[in-house]
């Protein structure tokens, strides 16, 4: 299947400001996990989603259109160490509100750093998604950073940390283009009517 042809629609600070959609997938993960790079990779674009140079400054929900009524949402990254707890709570509430109430949501892609993940916050996010029965797919990023000799062990570690089987996880590298074709196929299947 071809890349996901994303067109930027808008950024919103509130869930209520998102345009209506029929079918949507969302991408979430802690800051620096490689979310912007991955969105650019599966859209086959270079600067559609902006890689974050100033962590924590703008916390926006970005929405992209694939075709009318079919959308991809980039949720703000969680887990910046340097922001006050009150701000963290606001982000949490915004993300949770979106995930619980967006009726058109088909799938949440949960990005986990393939080299160092899952973090405590990733595990919290996965537990929360499970307890709320929200469909989600774990995607391990930066697979190129794991040495070939360490890959089998890392795959098991990461999946166990997520309470999943190794085969449940999609491994990708945005910088080397590994696993992107398969991810594109999955995204098309989640967005299909
Ligand atoms: P975001 O904060 O989750 O949007 O993450 P970014 O896409 O901005 O990436 C964070 C950092 O990880 C940047 O320095 C990227 O160059 C790097 N990065 C992202 N994807 C990959 C990858 O597949 N492989 C490697 N080696 N580095 C990556």
Coordinates of C-alpha atoms and ligand atoms in Angstrom, one line a residue:
X1 CA 0.0 0.0 0.0
X2 CA 1.2 3.6 -0.7
X3 CA 2.2 6.1 2.0
X4 CA -0.5 7.8 4.0
X5 CA -1.1 11.1 2.1
X6 CA -1.5 13.5 5.1
X7 CA -2.6 17.1 4.7
X8 CA -2.3 19.3 7.8
X9 CA -5.7 20.5 8.9
X10 CA -5.2 22.3 12.2
X11 CA -3.7 22.4 15.7
X12 CA -6.0 22.5 18.6
X13 CA -5.5 23.0 22.3
X14 CA -8.9 21.6 23.2
X15 CA -10.5 18.4 22.1
X16 CA -13.7 20.4 21.3
X17 CA -11.8 22.3 18.7
X18 CA -11.1 19.2 16.5
X19 CA -13.0 19.0 13.3
X20 CA -15.5 16.1 12.9
X21 CA -14.3 12.9 11.3
X22 CA -15.7 9.5 10.4
X23 CA -12.6 7.4 10.9
X24 CA -9.4 8.4 12.8
X25 CA -6.2 6.9 14.1
X26 CA -4.2 8.6 16.8
X27 CA -0.5 8.5 17.6
X28 CA 0.7 8.9 21.2
X29 CA 4.0 8.4 23.1
X30 CA 6.4 10.1 25.5
X31 CA 8.3 13.1 24.3
X32 CA 11.4 12.2 22.2
X33 CA 10.1 8.7 21.4
X34 CA 10.3 9.6 17.6
X35 CA 6.6 10.4 17.0
X36 CA 7.2 13.3 14.6
X37 CA 9.8 11.3 12.7
X38 CA 7.5 8.4 12.4
X39 CA 4.5 10.5 11.2
X40 CA 6.8 12.0 8.5
X41 CA 8.0 8.5 7.6
X42 CA 4.6 6.9 7.1
X43 CA 3.4 10.0 5.2
X44 CA 6.6 9.9 3.1
X45 CA 7.2 13.6 3.9
X46 CA 10.2 15.3 5.4
X47 CA 8.7 18.1 7.5
X48 CA 5.0 17.6 7.9
X49 CA 5.2 16.8 11.7
X50 CA 7.8 19.0 13.4
X51 CA 10.4 17.2 15.4
X52 CA 10.5 18.9 18.7
X53 CA 13.5 21.1 19.4
X54 CA 12.0 22.8 22.4
X55 CA 10.4 20.1 24.5
X56 CA 7.3 21.0 26.4
X57 CA 6.7 24.5 24.8
X58 CA 3.7 23.9 22.7
X59 CA 1.3 21.1 23.6
X60 CA -1.0 20.8 20.7
X61 CA -3.2 18.2 19.2
X62 CA -2.4 18.2 15.5
X63 CA -4.9 16.8 13.0
X64 CA -4.1 15.7 9.5
X65 CA -6.5 14.7 6.7
X66 CA -6.0 11.6 4.6
X67 CA -9.2 12.2 2.6
X68 CA -12.5 13.9 3.7
X69 CA -13.7 12.2 6.8
X70 CA -10.5 10.2 7.3
X71 CA -7.9 11.6 9.7
X72 CA -4.8 11.0 11.7
X73 CA -4.2 12.8 15.1
X74 CA -0.9 13.5 16.6
X75 CA -1.4 13.8 20.4
X76 CA 1.0 15.8 22.5
X77 CA 3.9 13.8 23.9
X78 CA 3.7 12.9 27.6
X79 CA 6.4 12.8 30.2
X80 CA 8.5 16.0 29.9
X81 CA 10.5 16.0 33.1
X82 CA 10.8 19.7 33.5
X83 CA 7.2 20.9 33.5
X84 CA 5.1 21.5 36.7
X85 CA 2.7 18.8 37.8
X86 CA -0.3 21.0 37.1
X87 CA 0.7 21.2 33.4
X88 CA 1.2 17.4 33.3
X89 CA -2.3 17.0 34.7
X90 CA -3.8 19.3 32.1
X91 CA -2.1 17.2 29.3
X92 CA -3.3 14.0 30.9
X93 CA -6.8 15.2 31.1
X94 CA -6.7 16.5 27.5
X95 CA -5.4 13.2 26.1
X96 CA -7.7 11.1 28.3
X97 CA -10.7 13.2 27.3
X98 CA -9.8 12.7 23.6
X99 CA -9.2 9.0 23.9
X100 CA -12.4 8.3 25.9
X101 CA -14.8 10.5 23.9
X102 CA -13.6 10.5 20.2
X103 CA -16.2 8.2 18.7
X104 CA -14.5 8.0 15.3
X105 CA -11.3 6.7 16.9
X106 CA -10.3 3.3 15.3
X107 CA -6.8 2.7 16.7
X108 CA -4.3 4.3 19.0
X109 CA -0.7 3.8 18.0
X110 CA 1.3 3.8 21.2
X111 CA 5.0 4.5 20.5
X112 CA 7.6 3.0 22.8
X113 CA 11.3 3.6 22.5
X114 CA 12.7 0.4 21.1
X115 CA 16.1 0.9 22.7
X116 CA 15.0 1.9 26.2
X117 CA 11.3 1.4 26.5
X118 CA 8.8 0.8 27.9
X119 CA 9.0 3.5 30.5
X120 CA 6.8 3.7 33.6
X121 CA 4.6 6.2 31.8
X122 CA 4.3 3.9 28.7
X123 CA 3.1 1.1 31.0
X124 CA 0.6 3.4 32.7
X125 CA -0.7 4.5 29.3
X126 CA -1.1 0.8 28.2
X127 CA -2.8 -0.2 31.4
X128 CA -5.1 2.7 31.1
X129 CA -6.0 1.9 27.5
X130 CA -6.6 -1.7 28.4
X131 CA -8.8 -0.9 31.3
X132 CA -10.9 1.4 29.1
X133 CA -11.0 -1.1 26.2
X134 CA -9.6 1.4 23.7
X135 CA -8.0 -0.4 20.7
X136 CA -4.3 0.2 20.5
X137 CA -1.1 -1.1 18.9
X138 CA 2.3 -0.9 20.4
X139 CA 5.0 0.4 18.0
X140 CA 8.6 0.1 19.0
X141 CA 10.6 3.0 17.5
X142 CA 14.3 3.5 16.6
X143 CA 14.9 -0.2 15.9
X144 CA 18.2 0.8 14.2
X145 CA 19.6 1.7 17.6
X146 CA 19.4 -1.9 18.8
X147 CA 22.4 -4.0 17.7
X148 CA 21.5 -7.1 15.7
X149 CA 23.1 -9.3 18.3
X150 CA 20.9 -7.8 21.0
X151 CA 17.6 -7.7 19.0
X152 CA 16.1 -11.1 20.1
X153 CA 16.6 -10.3 23.8
X154 CA 15.4 -6.7 23.4
X155 CA 12.2 -7.9 21.6
X156 CA 11.4 -10.2 24.5
X157 CA 12.2 -7.6 27.2
X158 CA 10.2 -4.9 25.5
X159 CA 7.1 -7.1 25.0
X160 CA 7.3 -8.5 28.5
X161 CA 7.5 -4.9 29.8
X162 CA 4.3 -4.1 27.9
X163 CA 2.6 -7.4 29.1
X164 CA 2.5 -8.6 25.4
X165 CA 3.9 -11.3 23.2
X166 CA 6.9 -10.4 21.0
X167 CA 4.8 -10.9 17.9
X168 CA 2.2 -8.3 19.1
X169 CA 4.7 -5.4 18.6
X170 CA 5.5 -3.6 15.4
X171 CA 9.1 -2.6 15.2
X172 CA 10.1 0.4 13.1
X173 CA 13.0 2.7 12.3
X174 CA 12.0 6.1 10.8
X175 CA 15.6 7.0 10.0
X176 CA 16.3 3.7 8.2
X177 CA 12.8 3.2 6.8
X178 CA 12.5 -0.2 8.5
X179 CA 9.0 -1.6 9.1
X180 CA 7.4 1.5 7.5
X181 CA 5.7 -0.4 4.7
X182 CA 4.1 -2.8 7.1
X183 CA 3.0 0.1 9.3
X184 CA 1.4 1.9 6.3
X185 CA -0.5 -1.3 5.5
X186 CA -1.8 -1.5 9.1
X187 CA -2.8 2.2 9.1
X188 CA -4.7 1.8 5.8
X189 CA -6.5 -1.3 7.3
X190 CA -7.5 0.6 10.5
X191 CA -8.8 3.5 8.4
X192 CA -10.8 1.3 6.0
X193 CA -14.6 1.7 6.1
Ligands
LIG1 P1 9.1 13.3 19.2 O1 9.5 14.2 20.3 O2 8.4 12.0 19.7 O3 8.3 13.9 18.1 O4 10.4 12.7 18.5 P2 11.3 13.2 17.3 O5 10.7 12.6 16.0 O6 11.4 14.6 17.4 O7 12.6 12.4 17.5 C1 13.4 12.5 18.7 C2 14.8 12.2 18.5 O8 15.0 10.9 18.1 C3 15.4 13.0 17.3 O9 16.7 13.3 17.6 C4 15.3 12.1 16.1 O10 16.3 12.3 15.2 C5 15.6 10.7 16.8 N1 14.9 9.6 16.1 C6 13.6 9.6 15.7 N2 13.4 8.4 15.0 C7 14.5 7.7 15.0 C8 14.9 6.5 14.4 O11 14.1 5.7 13.8 N3 16.2 6.1 14.6 C9 17.1 6.9 15.3 N4 18.4 6.4 15.4 N5 16.8 8.1 15.8 C10 15.5 8.5 15.7

